Tab-separated table of N, CA and C in Angstrom:
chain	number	residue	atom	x	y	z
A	182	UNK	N	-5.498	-10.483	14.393
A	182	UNK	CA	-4.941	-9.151	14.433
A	182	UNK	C	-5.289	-8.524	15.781
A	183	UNK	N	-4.135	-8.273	16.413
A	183	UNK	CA	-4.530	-7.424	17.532
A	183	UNK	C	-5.468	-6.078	17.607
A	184	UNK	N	-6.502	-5.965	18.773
A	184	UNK	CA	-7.411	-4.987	18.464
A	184	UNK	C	-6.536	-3.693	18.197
A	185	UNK	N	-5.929	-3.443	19.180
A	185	UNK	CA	-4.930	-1.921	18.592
A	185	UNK	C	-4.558	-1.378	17.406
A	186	UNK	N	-4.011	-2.959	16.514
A	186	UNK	CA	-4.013	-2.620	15.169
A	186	UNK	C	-4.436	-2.515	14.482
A	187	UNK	N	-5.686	-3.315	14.400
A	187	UNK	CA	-7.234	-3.317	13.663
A	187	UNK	C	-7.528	-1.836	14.238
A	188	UNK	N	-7.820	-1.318	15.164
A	188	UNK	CA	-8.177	0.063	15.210
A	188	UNK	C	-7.235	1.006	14.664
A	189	UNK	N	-6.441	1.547	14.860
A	189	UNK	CA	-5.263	2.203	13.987
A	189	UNK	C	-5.626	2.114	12.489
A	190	UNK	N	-5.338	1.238	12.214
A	190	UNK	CA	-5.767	0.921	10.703
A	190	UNK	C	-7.241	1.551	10.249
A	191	UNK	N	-8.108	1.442	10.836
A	191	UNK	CA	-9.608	2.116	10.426
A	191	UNK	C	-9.101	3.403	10.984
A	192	UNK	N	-8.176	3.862	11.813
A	192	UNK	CA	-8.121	5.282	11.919
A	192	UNK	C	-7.785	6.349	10.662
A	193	UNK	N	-6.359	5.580	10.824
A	193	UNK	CA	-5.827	5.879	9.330
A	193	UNK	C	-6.672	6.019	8.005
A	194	UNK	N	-7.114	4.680	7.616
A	194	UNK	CA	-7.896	4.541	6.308
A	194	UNK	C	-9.033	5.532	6.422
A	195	UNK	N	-9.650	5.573	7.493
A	195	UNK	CA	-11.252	6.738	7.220
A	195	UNK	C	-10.615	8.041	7.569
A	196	UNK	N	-9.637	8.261	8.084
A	196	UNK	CA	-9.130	10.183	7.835
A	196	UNK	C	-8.362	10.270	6.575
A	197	UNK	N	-7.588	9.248	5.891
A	197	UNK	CA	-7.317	9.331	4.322
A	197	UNK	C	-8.568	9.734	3.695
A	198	UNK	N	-9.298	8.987	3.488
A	198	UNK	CA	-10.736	8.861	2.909
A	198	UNK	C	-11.026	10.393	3.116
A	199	UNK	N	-11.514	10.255	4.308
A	199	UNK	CA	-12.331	11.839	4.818
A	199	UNK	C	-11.703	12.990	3.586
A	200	UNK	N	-10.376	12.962	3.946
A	200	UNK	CA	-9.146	13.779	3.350
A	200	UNK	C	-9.074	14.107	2.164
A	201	UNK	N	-8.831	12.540	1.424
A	201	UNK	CA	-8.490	12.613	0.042
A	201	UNK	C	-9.152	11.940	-0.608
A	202	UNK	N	-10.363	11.475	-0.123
A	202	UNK	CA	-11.169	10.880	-1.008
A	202	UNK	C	-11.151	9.126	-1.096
A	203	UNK	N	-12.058	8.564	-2.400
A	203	UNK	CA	-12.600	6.837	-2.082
A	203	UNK	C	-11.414	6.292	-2.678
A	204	UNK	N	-10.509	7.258	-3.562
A	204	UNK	CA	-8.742	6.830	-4.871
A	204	UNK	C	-7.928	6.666	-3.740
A	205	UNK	N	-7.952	7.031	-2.535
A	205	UNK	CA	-6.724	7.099	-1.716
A	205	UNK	C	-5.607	5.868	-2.047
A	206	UNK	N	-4.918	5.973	-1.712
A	206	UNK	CA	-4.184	4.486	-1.476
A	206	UNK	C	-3.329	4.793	-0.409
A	207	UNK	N	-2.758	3.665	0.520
A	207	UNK	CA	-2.342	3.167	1.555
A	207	UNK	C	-1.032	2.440	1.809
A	208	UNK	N	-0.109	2.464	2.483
A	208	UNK	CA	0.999	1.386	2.330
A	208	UNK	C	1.034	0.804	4.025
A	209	UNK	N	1.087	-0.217	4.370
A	209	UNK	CA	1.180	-0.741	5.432
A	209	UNK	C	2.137	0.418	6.460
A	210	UNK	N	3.032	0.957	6.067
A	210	UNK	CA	3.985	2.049	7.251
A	210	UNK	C	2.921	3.309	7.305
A	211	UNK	N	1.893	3.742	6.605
A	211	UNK	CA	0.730	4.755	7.065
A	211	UNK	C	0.075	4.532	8.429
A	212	UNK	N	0.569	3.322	8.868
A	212	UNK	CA	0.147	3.043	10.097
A	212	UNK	C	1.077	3.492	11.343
A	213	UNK	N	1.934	4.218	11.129
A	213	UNK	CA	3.039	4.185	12.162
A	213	UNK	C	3.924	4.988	12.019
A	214	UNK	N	4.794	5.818	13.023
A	214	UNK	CA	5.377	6.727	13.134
A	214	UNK	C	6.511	6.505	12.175
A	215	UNK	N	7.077	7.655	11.882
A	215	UNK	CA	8.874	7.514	11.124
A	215	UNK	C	9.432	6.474	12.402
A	216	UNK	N	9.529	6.840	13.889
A	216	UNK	CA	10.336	6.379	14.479
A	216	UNK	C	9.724	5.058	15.006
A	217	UNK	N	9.862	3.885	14.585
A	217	UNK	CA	9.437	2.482	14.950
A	217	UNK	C	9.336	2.771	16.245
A	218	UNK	N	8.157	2.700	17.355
A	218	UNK	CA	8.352	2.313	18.523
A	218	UNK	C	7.164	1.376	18.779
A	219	UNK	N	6.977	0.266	17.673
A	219	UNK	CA	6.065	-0.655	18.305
A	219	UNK	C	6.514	-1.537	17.527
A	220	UNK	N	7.752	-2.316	16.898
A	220	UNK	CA	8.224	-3.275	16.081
A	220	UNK	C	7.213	-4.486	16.148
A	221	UNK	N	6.576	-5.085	17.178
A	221	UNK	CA	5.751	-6.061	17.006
A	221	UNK	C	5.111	-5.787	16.360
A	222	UNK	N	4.470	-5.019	16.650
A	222	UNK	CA	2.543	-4.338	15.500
A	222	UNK	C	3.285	-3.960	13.929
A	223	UNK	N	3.957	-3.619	13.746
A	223	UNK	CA	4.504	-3.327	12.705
A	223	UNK	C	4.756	-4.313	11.819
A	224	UNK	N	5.538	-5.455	12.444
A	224	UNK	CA	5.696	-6.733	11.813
A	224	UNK	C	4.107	-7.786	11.311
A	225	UNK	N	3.321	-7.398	12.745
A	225	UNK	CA	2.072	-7.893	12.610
A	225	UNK	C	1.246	-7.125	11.052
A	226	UNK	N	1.299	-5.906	11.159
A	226	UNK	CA	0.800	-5.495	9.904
A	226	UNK	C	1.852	-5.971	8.353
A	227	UNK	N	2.926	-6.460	8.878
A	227	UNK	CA	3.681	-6.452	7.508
A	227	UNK	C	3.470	-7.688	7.032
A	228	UNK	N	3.014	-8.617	7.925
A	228	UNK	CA	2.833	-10.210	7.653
A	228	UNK	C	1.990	-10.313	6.978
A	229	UNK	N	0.598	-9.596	7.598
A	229	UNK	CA	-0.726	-9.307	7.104
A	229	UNK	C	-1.154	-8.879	6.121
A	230	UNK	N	-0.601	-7.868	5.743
A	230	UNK	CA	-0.407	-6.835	4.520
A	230	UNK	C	0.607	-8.023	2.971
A	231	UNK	N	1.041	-8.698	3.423
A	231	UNK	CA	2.677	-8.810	2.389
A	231	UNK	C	2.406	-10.775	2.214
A	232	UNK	N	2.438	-11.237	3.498
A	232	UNK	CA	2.448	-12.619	3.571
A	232	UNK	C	0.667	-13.176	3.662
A	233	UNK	N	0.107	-12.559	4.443
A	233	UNK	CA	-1.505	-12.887	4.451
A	233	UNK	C	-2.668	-12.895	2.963
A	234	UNK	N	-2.320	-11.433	2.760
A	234	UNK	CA	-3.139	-10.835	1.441
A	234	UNK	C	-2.301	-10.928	0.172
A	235	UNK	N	-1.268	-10.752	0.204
A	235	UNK	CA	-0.194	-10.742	-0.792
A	235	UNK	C	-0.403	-9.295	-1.709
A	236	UNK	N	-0.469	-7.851	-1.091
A	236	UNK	CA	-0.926	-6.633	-1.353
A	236	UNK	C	0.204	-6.422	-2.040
A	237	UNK	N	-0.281	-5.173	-2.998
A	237	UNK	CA	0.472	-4.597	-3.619
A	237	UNK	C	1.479	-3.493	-2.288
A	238	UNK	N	2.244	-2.952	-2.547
A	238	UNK	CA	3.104	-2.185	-1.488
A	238	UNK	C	1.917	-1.060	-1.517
A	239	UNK	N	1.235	-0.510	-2.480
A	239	UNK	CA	0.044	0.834	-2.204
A	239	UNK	C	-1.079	-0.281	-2.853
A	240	UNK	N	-2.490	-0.101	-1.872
A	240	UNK	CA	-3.739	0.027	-1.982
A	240	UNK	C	-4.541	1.158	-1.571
A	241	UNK	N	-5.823	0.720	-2.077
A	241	UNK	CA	-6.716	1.970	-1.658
A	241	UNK	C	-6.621	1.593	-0.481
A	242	UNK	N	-6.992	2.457	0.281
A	242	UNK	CA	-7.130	2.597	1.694
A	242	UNK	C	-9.071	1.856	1.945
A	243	UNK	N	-9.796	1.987	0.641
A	243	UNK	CA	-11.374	1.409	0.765
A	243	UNK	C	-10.935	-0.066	0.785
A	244	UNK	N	-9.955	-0.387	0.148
A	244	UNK	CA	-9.753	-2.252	0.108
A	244	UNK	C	-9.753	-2.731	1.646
A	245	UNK	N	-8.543	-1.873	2.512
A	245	UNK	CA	-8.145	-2.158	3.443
A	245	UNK	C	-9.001	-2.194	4.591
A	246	UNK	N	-9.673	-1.366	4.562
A	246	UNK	CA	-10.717	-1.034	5.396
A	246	UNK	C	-11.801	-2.490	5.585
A	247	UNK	N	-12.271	-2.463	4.253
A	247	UNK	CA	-13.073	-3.511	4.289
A	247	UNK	C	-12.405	-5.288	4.578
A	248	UNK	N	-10.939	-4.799	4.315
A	248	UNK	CA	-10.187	-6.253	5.067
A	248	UNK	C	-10.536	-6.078	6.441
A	249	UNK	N	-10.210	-5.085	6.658
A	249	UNK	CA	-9.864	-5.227	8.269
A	249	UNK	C	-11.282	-5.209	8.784
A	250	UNK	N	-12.408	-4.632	8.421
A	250	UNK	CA	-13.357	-4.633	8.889
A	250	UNK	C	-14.308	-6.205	8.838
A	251	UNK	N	-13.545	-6.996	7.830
A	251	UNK	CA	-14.506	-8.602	7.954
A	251	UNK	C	-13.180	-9.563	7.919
A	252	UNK	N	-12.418	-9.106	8.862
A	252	UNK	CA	-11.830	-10.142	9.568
A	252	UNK	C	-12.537	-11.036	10.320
């Protein structure tokens, strides 16, 4: 996983958290604007998310975290 996206992703997941608490849940596009302007990273998270882990379309955002964090 590219570092950019691995960071993004802990951005996201710990200001959910902060926000709304440890129930949050997450969908791989929480990572990224309405307007696609990074289609690679996007795909990279959708592979990851869908083909890698085989995730539900919403997780907690605590699952994810701890994926991405022991990669």
């Amino acid at each position: 996983m590219q570092k950019i996206l691995k960071a993004k992703i802990m951005e996201v997941c710990n200001k959910k958290i902060a926000d709304k608490g440890q129930d949050v849940g997450v969908s791989f596009y929480a990572f990224f604007k309405n307007k696609n302007d990074t289609p690679e990273l996007l795909m990279e998270a959708a592979t990851w998310w869908i083909k890698t882990h085989k995730l539900d379309h919403f997780e907690k955002a605590v699952k994810i975290k701890y994926l991405v964090e022991n990669l």
